[in-house]
PDB file of N, CA and C in Angstrom:
ATOM      1  N   MET A   1     107.132 108.154  95.153  1.00  0.00           N
ATOM      2  CA  MET A   1     106.531 108.534  96.561  1.00  0.00           C
ATOM      3  C   MET A   1     105.570 108.059  96.578  1.00  0.00           C
ATOM      4  N   ASN A   2     105.316 107.310  98.174  1.00  0.00           N
ATOM      5  CA  ASN A   2     105.301 106.241  99.170  1.00  0.00           C
ATOM      6  C   ASN A   2     103.769 106.471  98.836  1.00  0.00           C
ATOM      7  N   ASP A   3     103.559 104.662  98.905  1.00  0.00           N
ATOM      8  CA  ASP A   3     101.560 104.532  99.372  1.00  0.00           C
ATOM      9  C   ASP A   3     101.706 105.475 100.462  1.00  0.00           C
ATOM     10  N   ILE A   4     100.616 105.218 101.030  1.00  0.00           N
ATOM     11  CA  ILE A   4      99.665 105.516 102.339  1.00  0.00           C
ATOM     12  C   ILE A   4      99.829 104.443 102.934  1.00  0.00           C
ATOM     13  N   GLU A   5     100.668 103.931 104.543  1.00  0.00           N
ATOM     14  CA  GLU A   5      99.790 102.383 104.908  1.00  0.00           C
ATOM     15  C   GLU A   5      98.399 102.407 105.670  1.00  0.00           C
ATOM     16  N   LEU A   6      97.578 101.404 105.034  1.00  0.00           N
ATOM     17  CA  LEU A   6      96.388 101.715 105.895  1.00  0.00           C
ATOM     18  C   LEU A   6      96.291 100.036 106.387  1.00  0.00           C
ATOM     19  N   SER A   7      95.984 100.082 107.653  1.00  0.00           N
ATOM     20  CA  SER A   7      95.463  98.675 108.001  1.00  0.00           C
ATOM     21  C   SER A   7      94.637  97.903 107.387  1.00  0.00           C
ATOM     22  N   GLN A   8      94.027  96.686 107.125  1.00  0.00           N
ATOM     23  CA  GLN A   8      92.802  96.125 106.655  1.00  0.00           C
ATOM     24  C   GLN A   8      91.304  96.713 106.788  1.00  0.00           C
ATOM     25  N   ALA A   9      91.358  96.695 108.190  1.00  0.00           N
ATOM     26  CA  ALA A   9      90.246  97.387 108.808  1.00  0.00           C
ATOM     27  C   ALA A   9      90.166  98.869 108.356  1.00  0.00           C
ATOM     28  N   GLN A  10      91.319  99.653 108.003  1.00  0.00           N
ATOM     29  CA  GLN A  10      91.123 101.282 107.674  1.00  0.00           C
ATOM     30  C   GLN A  10      90.783 100.778 106.171  1.00  0.00           C
ATOM     31  N   ARG A  11      91.126 100.160 105.478  1.00  0.00           N
ATOM     32  CA  ARG A  11      90.772 100.305 103.817  1.00  0.00           C
ATOM     33  C   ARG A  11      89.762  99.676 103.788  1.00  0.00           C
ATOM     34  N   ASP A  12      88.782  99.002 104.784  1.00  0.00           N
ATOM     35  CA  ASP A  12      87.328  98.396 104.633  1.00  0.00           C
ATOM     36  C   ASP A  12      86.648  99.433 105.065  1.00  0.00           C
ATOM     37  N   LEU A  13      86.847 100.598 106.018  1.00  0.00           N
ATOM     38  CA  LEU A  13      86.639 101.321 106.110  1.00  0.00           C
ATOM     39  C   LEU A  13      86.078 102.931 105.234  1.00  0.00           C
ATOM     40  N   LEU A  14      87.397 103.199 104.576  1.00  0.00           N
ATOM     41  CA  LEU A  14      87.466 104.025 103.871  1.00  0.00           C
ATOM     42  C   LEU A  14      86.798 103.763 102.456  1.00  0.00           C
ATOM     43  N   ARG A  15      86.856 102.338 101.769  1.00  0.00           N
ATOM     44  CA  ARG A  15      86.113 101.754 101.052  1.00  0.00           C
ATOM     45  C   ARG A  15      84.417 101.845 101.258  1.00  0.00           C
ATOM     46  N   ASP A  16      83.814 101.558 102.146  1.00  0.00           N
ATOM     47  CA  ASP A  16      82.735 101.922 102.492  1.00  0.00           C
ATOM     48  C   ASP A  16      81.935 103.352 102.548  1.00  0.00           C
ATOM     49  N   ARG A  17      83.146 104.135 103.139  1.00  0.00           N
ATOM     50  CA  ARG A  17      82.681 105.671 103.345  1.00  0.00           C
ATOM     51  C   ARG A  17      82.493 106.652 101.479  1.00  0.00           C
ATOM     52  N   LEU A  18      84.008 105.789 100.895  1.00  0.00           N
ATOM     53  CA  LEU A  18      83.726 106.736  99.969  1.00  0.00           C
ATOM     54  C   LEU A  18      82.916 106.266  98.641  1.00  0.00           C
ATOM     55  N   SER A  19      82.037 104.894  98.827  1.00  0.00           N
ATOM     56  CA  SER A  19      81.394 104.197  98.189  1.00  0.00           C
ATOM     57  C   SER A  19      80.243 105.659  98.850  1.00  0.00           C
ATOM     58  N   LYS A  20      79.964 105.420  99.926  1.00  0.00           N
ATOM     59  CA  LYS A  20      78.356 106.281 100.567  1.00  0.00           C
ATOM     60  C   LYS A  20      78.696 107.163  99.850  1.00  0.00           C
ATOM     61  N   TYR A  21      79.611 108.113  99.848  1.00  0.00           N
ATOM     62  CA  TYR A  21      79.572 109.974  99.674  1.00  0.00           C
ATOM     63  C   TYR A  21      79.414 109.890  98.107  1.00  0.00           C
ATOM     64  N   CYS A  22      80.028 108.577  97.305  1.00  0.00           N
ATOM     65  CA  CYS A  22      79.692 108.639  95.563  1.00  0.00           C
ATOM     66  C   CYS A  22      78.242 108.531  95.852  1.00  0.00           C
ATOM     67  N   ALA A  23      77.582 107.664  95.971  1.00  0.00           N
ATOM     68  CA  ALA A  23      76.496 107.862  96.215  1.00  0.00           C
ATOM     69  C   ALA A  23      75.843 108.899  96.481  1.00  0.00           C
ATOM     70  N   GLU A  24      75.786 108.723  97.582  1.00  0.00           N
ATOM     71  CA  GLU A  24      75.114 110.382  98.287  1.00  0.00           C
ATOM     72  C   GLU A  24      75.107 111.387  97.358  1.00  0.00           C
ATOM     73  N   THR A  25      76.270 112.140  97.158  1.00  0.00           N
ATOM     74  CA  THR A  25      76.955 113.483  96.497  1.00  0.00           C
ATOM     75  C   THR A  25      76.855 112.895  94.990  1.00  0.00           C
ATOM     76  N   PHE A  26      77.042 112.514  93.719  1.00  0.00           N
ATOM     77  CA  PHE A  26      77.840 112.382  93.094  1.00  0.00           C
ATOM     78  C   PHE A  26      76.063 110.740  92.123  1.00  0.00           C
ATOM     79  N   ASP A  27      75.176 110.899  92.665  1.00  0.00           N
ATOM     80  CA  ASP A  27      74.936 109.744  92.229  1.00  0.00           C
ATOM     81  C   ASP A  27      75.031 108.503  91.583  1.00  0.00           C
ATOM     82  N   LEU A  28      76.437 108.333  92.254  1.00  0.00           N
ATOM     83  CA  LEU A  28      77.390 107.046  91.618  1.00  0.00           C
ATOM     84  C   LEU A  28      77.406 105.512  92.480  1.00  0.00           C
ATOM     85  N   GLU A  29      76.917 104.939  91.989  1.00  0.00           N
ATOM     86  CA  GLU A  29      77.031 103.192  92.562  1.00  0.00           C
ATOM     87  C   GLU A  29      78.696 103.114  92.217  1.00  0.00           C
ATOM     88  N   LEU A  30      79.543 102.885  93.582  1.00  0.00           N
ATOM     89  CA  LEU A  30      80.530 101.945  93.136  1.00  0.00           C
ATOM     90  C   LEU A  30      80.249 100.358  93.958  1.00  0.00           C
ATOM     91  N   GLU A  31      80.852 100.165  92.857  1.00  0.00           N
ATOM     92  CA  GLU A  31      80.921  98.495  93.161  1.00  0.00           C
ATOM     93  C   GLU A  31      82.246  98.341  94.441  1.00  0.00           C
ATOM     94  N   GLN A  32      82.200  97.277  95.473  1.00  0.00           N
ATOM     95  CA  GLN A  32      83.147  97.106  96.133  1.00  0.00           C
ATOM     96  C   GLN A  32      84.891  97.147  95.427  1.00  0.00           C
ATOM     97  N   PHE A  33      85.068  96.175  94.671  1.00  0.00           N
ATOM     98  CA  PHE A  33      86.232  96.422  93.052  1.00  0.00           C
ATOM     99  C   PHE A  33      86.656  97.975  93.077  1.00  0.00           C
ATOM    100  N   ASP A  34      85.546  98.586  92.596  1.00  0.00           N
ATOM    101  CA  ASP A  34      85.785  99.880  91.427  1.00  0.00           C
ATOM    102  C   ASP A  34      86.110 101.030  93.181  1.00  0.00           C
ATOM    103  N   ALA A  35      85.494 100.693  94.147  1.00  0.00           N
ATOM    104  CA  ALA A  35      85.817 101.456  95.686  1.00  0.00           C
ATOM    105  C   ALA A  35      87.149 101.167  96.056  1.00  0.00           C
ATOM    106  N   GLU A  36      87.832  99.909  95.999  1.00  0.00           N
ATOM    107  CA  GLU A  36      88.859  99.637  96.586  1.00  0.00           C
ATOM    108  C   GLU A  36      90.280 100.070  95.649  1.00  0.00           C
ATOM    109  N   PHE A  37      90.118  99.659  94.469  1.00  0.00           N
ATOM    110  CA  PHE A  37      90.977 100.746  93.685  1.00  0.00           C
ATOM    111  C   PHE A  37      91.502 102.507  93.948  1.00  0.00           C
ATOM    112  N   PHE A  38      90.188 102.494  93.830  1.00  0.00           N
ATOM    113  CA  PHE A  38      89.768 104.135  93.845  1.00  0.00           C
ATOM    114  C   PHE A  38      90.388 104.309  95.518  1.00  0.00           C
ATOM    115  N   VAL A  39      90.167 103.815  96.933  1.00  0.00           N
ATOM    116  CA  VAL A  39      91.265 103.499  97.176  1.00  0.00           C
ATOM    117  C   VAL A  39      92.439 103.749  97.422  1.00  0.00           C
ATOM    118  N   ASP A  40      93.062 102.620  96.634  1.00  0.00           N
ATOM    119  CA  ASP A  40      94.581 102.791  96.117  1.00  0.00           C
ATOM    120  C   ASP A  40      95.203 103.883  95.055  1.00  0.00           C
ATOM    121  N   PHE A  41      94.255 103.833  94.696  1.00  0.00           N
ATOM    122  CA  PHE A  41      94.599 105.163  93.803  1.00  0.00           C
ATOM    123  C   PHE A  41      95.244 106.725  95.180  1.00  0.00           C
ATOM    124  N   ILE A  42      93.875 106.620  95.686  1.00  0.00           N
ATOM    125  CA  ILE A  42      94.401 107.978  96.765  1.00  0.00           C
ATOM    126  C   ILE A  42      95.383 107.823  97.790  1.00  0.00           C
ATOM    127  N   ALA A  43      95.735 106.499  97.922  1.00  0.00           N
ATOM    128  CA  ALA A  43      96.457 106.364  98.692  1.00  0.00           C
ATOM    129  C   ALA A  43      98.004 106.449  97.610  1.00  0.00           C
ATOM    130  N   LYS A  44      98.130 105.894  96.734  1.00  0.00           N
ATOM    131  CA  LYS A  44      99.138 106.568  96.569  1.00  0.00           C
ATOM    132  C   LYS A  44      99.845 108.166  95.896  1.00  0.00           C
ATOM    133  N   GLU A  45      98.585 108.539  95.534  1.00  0.00           N
ATOM    134  CA  GLU A  45      98.974 109.944  95.350  1.00  0.00           C
ATOM    135  C   GLU A  45      98.870 110.666  96.450  1.00  0.00           C
ATOM    136  N   LEU A  46      98.676 110.831  97.113  1.00  0.00           N
ATOM    137  CA  LEU A  46      97.785 111.295  98.717  1.00  0.00           C
ATOM    138  C   LEU A  46      99.706 110.566  99.538  1.00  0.00           C
ATOM    139  N   GLY A  47     100.056 109.920  98.862  1.00  0.00           N
ATOM    140  CA  GLY A  47     101.321 109.483  99.881  1.00  0.00           C
ATOM    141  C   GLY A  47     102.275 110.151 100.102  1.00  0.00           C
ATOM    142  N   PRO A  48     103.566 110.348 101.501  1.00  0.00           N
ATOM    143  CA  PRO A  48     103.840 110.893 101.833  1.00  0.00           C
ATOM    144  C   PRO A  48     105.078 111.099 101.175  1.00  0.00           C
TER     145      PRO A  48
END
């Protein structure tokens, strides 16, 4: 399975939105590094 291709700007936006979502929904604070790994995981698992 291939990864979803994201520009750096898209990755940054997704990372920030994911961090905000986790904080608001789950009261879970993701550090930037953790959120970037989460974005990588999502791109890999949901890729075409």
